[in-house]
mmCIF file of N, CA and C in Angstrom:
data_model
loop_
_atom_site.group_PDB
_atom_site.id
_atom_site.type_symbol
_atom_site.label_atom_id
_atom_site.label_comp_id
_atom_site.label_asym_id
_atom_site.label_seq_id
_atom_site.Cartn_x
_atom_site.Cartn_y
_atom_site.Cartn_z
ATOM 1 N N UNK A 1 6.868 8.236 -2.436
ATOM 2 C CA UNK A 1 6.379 6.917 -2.770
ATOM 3 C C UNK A 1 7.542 5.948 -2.942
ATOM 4 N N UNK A 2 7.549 4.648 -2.398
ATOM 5 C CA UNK A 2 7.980 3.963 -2.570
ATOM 6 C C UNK A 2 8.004 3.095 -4.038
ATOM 7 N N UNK A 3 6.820 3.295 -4.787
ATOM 8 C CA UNK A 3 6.605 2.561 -5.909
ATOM 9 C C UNK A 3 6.525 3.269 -6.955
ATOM 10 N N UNK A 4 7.037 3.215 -8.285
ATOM 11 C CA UNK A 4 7.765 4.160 -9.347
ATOM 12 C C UNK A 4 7.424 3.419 -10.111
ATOM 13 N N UNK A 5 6.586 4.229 -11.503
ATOM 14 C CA UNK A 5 6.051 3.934 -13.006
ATOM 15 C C UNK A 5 6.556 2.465 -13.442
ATOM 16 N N UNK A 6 8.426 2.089 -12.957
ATOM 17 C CA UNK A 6 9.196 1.052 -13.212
ATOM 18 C C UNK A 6 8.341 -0.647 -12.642
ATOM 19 N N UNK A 7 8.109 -0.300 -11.531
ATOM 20 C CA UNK A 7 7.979 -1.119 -10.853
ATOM 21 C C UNK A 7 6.803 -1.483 -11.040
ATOM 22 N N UNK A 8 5.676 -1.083 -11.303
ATOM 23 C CA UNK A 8 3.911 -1.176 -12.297
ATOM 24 C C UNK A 8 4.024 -2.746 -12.237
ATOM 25 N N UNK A 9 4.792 -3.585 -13.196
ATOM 26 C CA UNK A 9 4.784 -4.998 -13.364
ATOM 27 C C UNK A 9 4.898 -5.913 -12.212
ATOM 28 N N UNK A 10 5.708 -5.122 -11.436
ATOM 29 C CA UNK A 10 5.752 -6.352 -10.273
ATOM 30 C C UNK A 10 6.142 -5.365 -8.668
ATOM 31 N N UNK A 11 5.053 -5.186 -8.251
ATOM 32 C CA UNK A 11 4.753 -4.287 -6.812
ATOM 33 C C UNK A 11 5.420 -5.382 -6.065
ATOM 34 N N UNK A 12 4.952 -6.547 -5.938
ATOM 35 C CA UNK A 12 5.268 -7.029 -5.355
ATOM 36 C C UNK A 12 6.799 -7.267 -4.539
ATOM 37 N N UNK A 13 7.792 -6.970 -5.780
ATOM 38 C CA UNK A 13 8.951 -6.830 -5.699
ATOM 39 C C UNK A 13 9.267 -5.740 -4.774
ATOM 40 N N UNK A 14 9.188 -4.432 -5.251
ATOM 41 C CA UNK A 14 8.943 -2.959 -4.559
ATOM 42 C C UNK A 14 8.817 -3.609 -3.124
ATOM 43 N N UNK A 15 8.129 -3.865 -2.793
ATOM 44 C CA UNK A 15 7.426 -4.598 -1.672
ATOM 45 C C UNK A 15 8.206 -4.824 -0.434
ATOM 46 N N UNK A 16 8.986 -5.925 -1.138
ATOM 47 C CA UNK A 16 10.114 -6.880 -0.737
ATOM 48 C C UNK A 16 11.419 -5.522 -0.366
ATOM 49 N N UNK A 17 11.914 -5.118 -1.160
ATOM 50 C CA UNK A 17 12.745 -3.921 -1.483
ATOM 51 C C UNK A 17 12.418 -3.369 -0.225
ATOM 52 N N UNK A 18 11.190 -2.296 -0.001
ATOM 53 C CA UNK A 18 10.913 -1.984 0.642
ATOM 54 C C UNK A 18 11.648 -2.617 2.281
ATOM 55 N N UNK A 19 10.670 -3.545 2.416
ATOM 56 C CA UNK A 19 11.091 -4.079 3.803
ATOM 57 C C UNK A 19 12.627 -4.536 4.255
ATOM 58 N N UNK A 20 13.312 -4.700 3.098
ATOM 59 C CA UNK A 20 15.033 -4.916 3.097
ATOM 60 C C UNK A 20 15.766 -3.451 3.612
ATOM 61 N N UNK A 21 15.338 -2.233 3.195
ATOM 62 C CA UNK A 21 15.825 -1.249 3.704
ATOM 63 C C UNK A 21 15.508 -0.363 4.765
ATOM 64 N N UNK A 22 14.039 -0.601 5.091
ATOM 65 C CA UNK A 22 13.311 -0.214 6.201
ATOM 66 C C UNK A 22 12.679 -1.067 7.328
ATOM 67 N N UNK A 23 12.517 -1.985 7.118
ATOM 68 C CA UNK A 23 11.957 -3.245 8.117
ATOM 69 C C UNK A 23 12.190 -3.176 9.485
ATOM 70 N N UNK A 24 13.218 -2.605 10.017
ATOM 71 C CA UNK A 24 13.561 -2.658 11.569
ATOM 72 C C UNK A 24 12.637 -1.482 11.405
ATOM 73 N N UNK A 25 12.756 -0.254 11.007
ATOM 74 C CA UNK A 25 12.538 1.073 11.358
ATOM 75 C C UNK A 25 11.274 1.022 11.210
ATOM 76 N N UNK A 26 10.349 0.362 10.559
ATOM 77 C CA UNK A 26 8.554 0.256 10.332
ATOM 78 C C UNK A 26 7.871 0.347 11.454
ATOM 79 N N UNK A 27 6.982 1.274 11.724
ATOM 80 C CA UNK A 27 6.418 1.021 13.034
ATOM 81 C C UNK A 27 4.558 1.115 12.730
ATOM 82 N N UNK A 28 4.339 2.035 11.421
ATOM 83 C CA UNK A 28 3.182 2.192 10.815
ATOM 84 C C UNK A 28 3.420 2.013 9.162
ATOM 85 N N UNK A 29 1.645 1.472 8.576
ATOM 86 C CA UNK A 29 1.940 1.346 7.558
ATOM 87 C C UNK A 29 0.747 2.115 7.031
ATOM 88 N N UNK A 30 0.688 2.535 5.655
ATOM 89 C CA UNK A 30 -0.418 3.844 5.043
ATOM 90 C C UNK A 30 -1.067 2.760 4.450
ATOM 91 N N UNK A 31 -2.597 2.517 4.476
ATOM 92 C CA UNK A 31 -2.901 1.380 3.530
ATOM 93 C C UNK A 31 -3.656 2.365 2.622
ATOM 94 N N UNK A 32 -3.096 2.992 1.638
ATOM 95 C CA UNK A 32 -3.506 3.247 0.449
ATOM 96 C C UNK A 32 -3.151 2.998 -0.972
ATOM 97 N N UNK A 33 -3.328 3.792 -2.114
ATOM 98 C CA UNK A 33 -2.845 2.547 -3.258
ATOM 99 C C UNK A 33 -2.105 3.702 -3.867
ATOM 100 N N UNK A 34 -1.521 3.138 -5.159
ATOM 101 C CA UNK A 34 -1.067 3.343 -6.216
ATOM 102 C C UNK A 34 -1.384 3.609 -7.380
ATOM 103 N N UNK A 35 -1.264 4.774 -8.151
ATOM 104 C CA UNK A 35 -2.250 4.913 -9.228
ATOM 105 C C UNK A 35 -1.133 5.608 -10.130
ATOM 106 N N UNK A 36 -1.013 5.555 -11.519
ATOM 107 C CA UNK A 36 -0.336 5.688 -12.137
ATOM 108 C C UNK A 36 -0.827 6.326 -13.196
ATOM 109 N N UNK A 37 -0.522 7.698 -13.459
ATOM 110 C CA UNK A 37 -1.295 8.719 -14.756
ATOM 111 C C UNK A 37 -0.293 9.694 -15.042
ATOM 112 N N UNK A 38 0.125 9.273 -16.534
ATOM 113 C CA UNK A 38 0.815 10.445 -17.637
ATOM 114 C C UNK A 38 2.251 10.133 -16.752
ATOM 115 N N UNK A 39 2.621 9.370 -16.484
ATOM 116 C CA UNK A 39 3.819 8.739 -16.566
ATOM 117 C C UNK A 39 3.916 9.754 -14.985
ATOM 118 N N UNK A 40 3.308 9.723 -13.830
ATOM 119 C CA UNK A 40 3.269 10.438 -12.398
ATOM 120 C C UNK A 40 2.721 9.607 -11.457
ATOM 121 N N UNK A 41 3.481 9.280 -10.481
ATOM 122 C CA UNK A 41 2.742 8.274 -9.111
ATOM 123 C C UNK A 41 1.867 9.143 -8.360
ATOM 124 N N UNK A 42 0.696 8.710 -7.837
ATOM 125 C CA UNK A 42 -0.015 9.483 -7.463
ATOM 126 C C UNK A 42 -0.937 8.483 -5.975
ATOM 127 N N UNK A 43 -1.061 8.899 -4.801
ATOM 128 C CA UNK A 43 -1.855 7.851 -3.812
ATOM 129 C C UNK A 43 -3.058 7.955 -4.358
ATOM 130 N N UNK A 44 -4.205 7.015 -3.949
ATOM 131 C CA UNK A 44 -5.097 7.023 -4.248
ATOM 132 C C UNK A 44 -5.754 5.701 -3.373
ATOM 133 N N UNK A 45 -7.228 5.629 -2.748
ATOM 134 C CA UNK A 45 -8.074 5.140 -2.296
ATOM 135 C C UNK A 45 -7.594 3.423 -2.520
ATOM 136 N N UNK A 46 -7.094 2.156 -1.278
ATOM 137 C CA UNK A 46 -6.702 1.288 -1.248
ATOM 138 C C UNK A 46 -7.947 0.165 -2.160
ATOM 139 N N UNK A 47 -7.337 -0.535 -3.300
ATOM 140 C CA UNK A 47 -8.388 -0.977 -4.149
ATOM 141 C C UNK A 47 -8.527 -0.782 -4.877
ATOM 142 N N UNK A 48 -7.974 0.826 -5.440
ATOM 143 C CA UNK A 48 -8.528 1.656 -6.698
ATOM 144 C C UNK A 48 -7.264 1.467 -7.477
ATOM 145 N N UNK A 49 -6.166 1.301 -7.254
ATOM 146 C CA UNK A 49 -5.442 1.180 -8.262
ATOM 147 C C UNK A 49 -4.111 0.337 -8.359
ATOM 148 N N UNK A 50 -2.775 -0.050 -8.750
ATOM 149 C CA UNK A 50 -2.129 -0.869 -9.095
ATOM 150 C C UNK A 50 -1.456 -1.411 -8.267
ATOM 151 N N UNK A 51 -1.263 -1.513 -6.789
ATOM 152 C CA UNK A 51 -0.754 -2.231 -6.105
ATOM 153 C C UNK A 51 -1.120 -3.724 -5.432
ATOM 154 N N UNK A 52 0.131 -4.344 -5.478
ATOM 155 C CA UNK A 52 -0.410 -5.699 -5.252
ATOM 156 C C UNK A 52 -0.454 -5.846 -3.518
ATOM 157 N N UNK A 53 -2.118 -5.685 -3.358
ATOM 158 C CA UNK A 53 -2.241 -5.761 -1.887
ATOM 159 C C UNK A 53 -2.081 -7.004 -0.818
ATOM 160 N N UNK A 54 -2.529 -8.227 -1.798
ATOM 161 C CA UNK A 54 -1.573 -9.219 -0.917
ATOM 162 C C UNK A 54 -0.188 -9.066 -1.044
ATOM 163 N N UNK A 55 0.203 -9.003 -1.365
ATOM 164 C CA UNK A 55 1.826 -8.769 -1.732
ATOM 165 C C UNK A 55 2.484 -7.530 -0.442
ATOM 166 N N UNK A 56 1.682 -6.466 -0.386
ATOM 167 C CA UNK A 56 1.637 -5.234 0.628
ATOM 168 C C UNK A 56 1.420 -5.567 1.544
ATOM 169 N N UNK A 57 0.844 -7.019 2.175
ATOM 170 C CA UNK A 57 0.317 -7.587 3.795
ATOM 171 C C UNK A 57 1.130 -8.257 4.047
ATOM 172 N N UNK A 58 1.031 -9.299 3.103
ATOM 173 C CA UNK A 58 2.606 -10.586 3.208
ATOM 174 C C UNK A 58 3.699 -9.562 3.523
ATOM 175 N N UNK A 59 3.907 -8.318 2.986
ATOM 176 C CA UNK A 59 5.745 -8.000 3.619
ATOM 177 C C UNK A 59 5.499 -7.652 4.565
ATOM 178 N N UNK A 60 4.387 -6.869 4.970
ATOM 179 C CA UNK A 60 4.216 -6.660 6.425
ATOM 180 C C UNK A 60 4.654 -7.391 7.317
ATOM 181 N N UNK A 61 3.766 -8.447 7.685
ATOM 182 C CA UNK A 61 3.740 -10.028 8.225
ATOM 183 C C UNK A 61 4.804 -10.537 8.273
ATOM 184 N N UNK A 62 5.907 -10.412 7.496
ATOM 185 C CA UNK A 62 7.194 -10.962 7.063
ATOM 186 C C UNK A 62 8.131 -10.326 8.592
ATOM 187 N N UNK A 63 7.654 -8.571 9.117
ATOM 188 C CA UNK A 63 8.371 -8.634 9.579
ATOM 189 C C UNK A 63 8.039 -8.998 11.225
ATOM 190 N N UNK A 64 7.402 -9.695 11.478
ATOM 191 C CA UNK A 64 6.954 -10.525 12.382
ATOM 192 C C UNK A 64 7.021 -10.194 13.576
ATOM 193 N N UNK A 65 5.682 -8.548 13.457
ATOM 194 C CA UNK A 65 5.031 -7.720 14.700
ATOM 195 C C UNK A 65 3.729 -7.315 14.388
ATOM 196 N N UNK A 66 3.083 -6.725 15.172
ATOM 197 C CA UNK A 66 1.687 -5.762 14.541
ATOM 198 C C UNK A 66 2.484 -4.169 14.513
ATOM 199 N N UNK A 67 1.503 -4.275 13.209
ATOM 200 C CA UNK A 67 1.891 -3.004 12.958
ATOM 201 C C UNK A 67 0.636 -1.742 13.129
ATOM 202 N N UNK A 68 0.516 -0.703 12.975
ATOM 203 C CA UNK A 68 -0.633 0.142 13.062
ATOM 204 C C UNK A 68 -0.937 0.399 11.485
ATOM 205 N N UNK A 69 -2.129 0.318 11.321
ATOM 206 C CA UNK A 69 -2.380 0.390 9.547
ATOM 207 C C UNK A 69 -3.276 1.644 9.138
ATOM 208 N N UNK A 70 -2.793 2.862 8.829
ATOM 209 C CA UNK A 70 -3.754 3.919 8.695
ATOM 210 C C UNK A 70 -4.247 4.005 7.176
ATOM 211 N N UNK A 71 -5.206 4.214 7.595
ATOM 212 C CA UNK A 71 -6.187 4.428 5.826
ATOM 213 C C UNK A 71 -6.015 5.781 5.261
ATOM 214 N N UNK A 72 -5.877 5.556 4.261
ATOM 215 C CA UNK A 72 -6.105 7.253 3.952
ATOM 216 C C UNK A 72 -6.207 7.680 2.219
ATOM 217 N N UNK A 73 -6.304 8.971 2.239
ATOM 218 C CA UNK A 73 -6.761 9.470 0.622
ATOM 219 C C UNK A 73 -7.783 8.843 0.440
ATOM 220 N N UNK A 74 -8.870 8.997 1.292
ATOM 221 C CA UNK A 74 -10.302 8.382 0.927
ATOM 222 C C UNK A 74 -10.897 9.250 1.432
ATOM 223 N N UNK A 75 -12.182 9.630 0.534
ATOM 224 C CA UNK A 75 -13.049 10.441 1.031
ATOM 225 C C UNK A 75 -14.263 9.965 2.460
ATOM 226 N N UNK A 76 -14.727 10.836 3.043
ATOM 227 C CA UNK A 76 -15.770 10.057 3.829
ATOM 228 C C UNK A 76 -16.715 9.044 2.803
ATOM 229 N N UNK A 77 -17.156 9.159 1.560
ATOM 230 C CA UNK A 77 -17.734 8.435 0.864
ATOM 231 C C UNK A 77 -17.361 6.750 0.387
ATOM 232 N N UNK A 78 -15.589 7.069 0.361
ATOM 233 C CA UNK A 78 -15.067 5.692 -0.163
ATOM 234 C C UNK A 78 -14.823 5.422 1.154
ATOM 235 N N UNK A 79 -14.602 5.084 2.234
ATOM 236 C CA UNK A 79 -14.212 4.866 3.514
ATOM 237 C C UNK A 79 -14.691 3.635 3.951
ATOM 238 N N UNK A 80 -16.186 3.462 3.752
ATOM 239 C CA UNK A 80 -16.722 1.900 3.840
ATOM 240 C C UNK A 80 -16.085 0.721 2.978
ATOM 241 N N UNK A 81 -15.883 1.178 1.359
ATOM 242 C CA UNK A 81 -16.003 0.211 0.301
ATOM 243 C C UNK A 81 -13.906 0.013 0.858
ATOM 244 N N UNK A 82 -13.235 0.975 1.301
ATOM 245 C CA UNK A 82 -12.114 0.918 1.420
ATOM 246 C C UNK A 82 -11.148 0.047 2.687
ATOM 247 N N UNK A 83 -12.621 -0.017 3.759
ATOM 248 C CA UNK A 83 -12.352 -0.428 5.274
ATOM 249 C C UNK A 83 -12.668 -1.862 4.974
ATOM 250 N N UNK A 84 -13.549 -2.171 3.678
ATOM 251 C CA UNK A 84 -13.742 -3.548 3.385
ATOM 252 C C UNK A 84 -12.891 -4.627 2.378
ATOM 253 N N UNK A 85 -12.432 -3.509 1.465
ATOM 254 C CA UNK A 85 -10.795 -4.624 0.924
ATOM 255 C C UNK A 85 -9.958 -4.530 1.795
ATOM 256 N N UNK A 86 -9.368 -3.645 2.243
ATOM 257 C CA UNK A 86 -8.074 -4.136 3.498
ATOM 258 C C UNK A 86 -8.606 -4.712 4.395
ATOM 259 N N UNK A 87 -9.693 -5.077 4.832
ATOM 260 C CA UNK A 87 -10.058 -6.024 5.758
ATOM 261 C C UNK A 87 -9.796 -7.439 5.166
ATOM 262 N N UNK A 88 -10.073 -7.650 3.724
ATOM 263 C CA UNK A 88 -9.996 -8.667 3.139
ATOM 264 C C UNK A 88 -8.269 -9.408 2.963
ATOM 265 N N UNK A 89 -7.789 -8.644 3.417
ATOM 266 C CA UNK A 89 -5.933 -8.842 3.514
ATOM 267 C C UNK A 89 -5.357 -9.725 4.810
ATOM 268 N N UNK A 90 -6.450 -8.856 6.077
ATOM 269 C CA UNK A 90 -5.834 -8.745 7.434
ATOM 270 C C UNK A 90 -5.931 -10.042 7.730
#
């Protein structure tokens, strides 16, 4: 994971970080989230937990290509409610 218990307050930052050290090399991005329990990062279903998802599109966008966006850590059950907030980004 890119995003650490530290960073909780401001993903957004992480974000930024992120794309400063990897940005050429990006070719796919995981759209899932961040969830934070007993002081352990953990993925979890995009929506469900602490990442700032505009913040996660804007750096995308920043680096000014399409990228491929895979969903994941969702069950077949969350898959609809999950295909419909990251739609709300794109």
């Amino acid at each position: 994971h890119l995003i650490h218990p530290p960073d909780l307050p401001d993903t957004a930052r992480a974000m930024d970080r992120a794309i400063a050290a990897f940005g050429t090399k990006i070719i796919l991005a995981h759209a899932n989230d961040v969830c934070f329990s007993e002081g352990r990062t953990r993925s979890c279903p995009a929506g469900t937990g602490q990442l700032n998802y505009g913040a996660f599109v804007e750096a995308l966008r920043s680096l000014g290509r399409q990228l491929a966006l895979c969903i994941e850590h969702v069950t077949e059950e969350q898959l609809p409610a999950t295909i419909d907030y990251v739609k709300r980004f794109l």
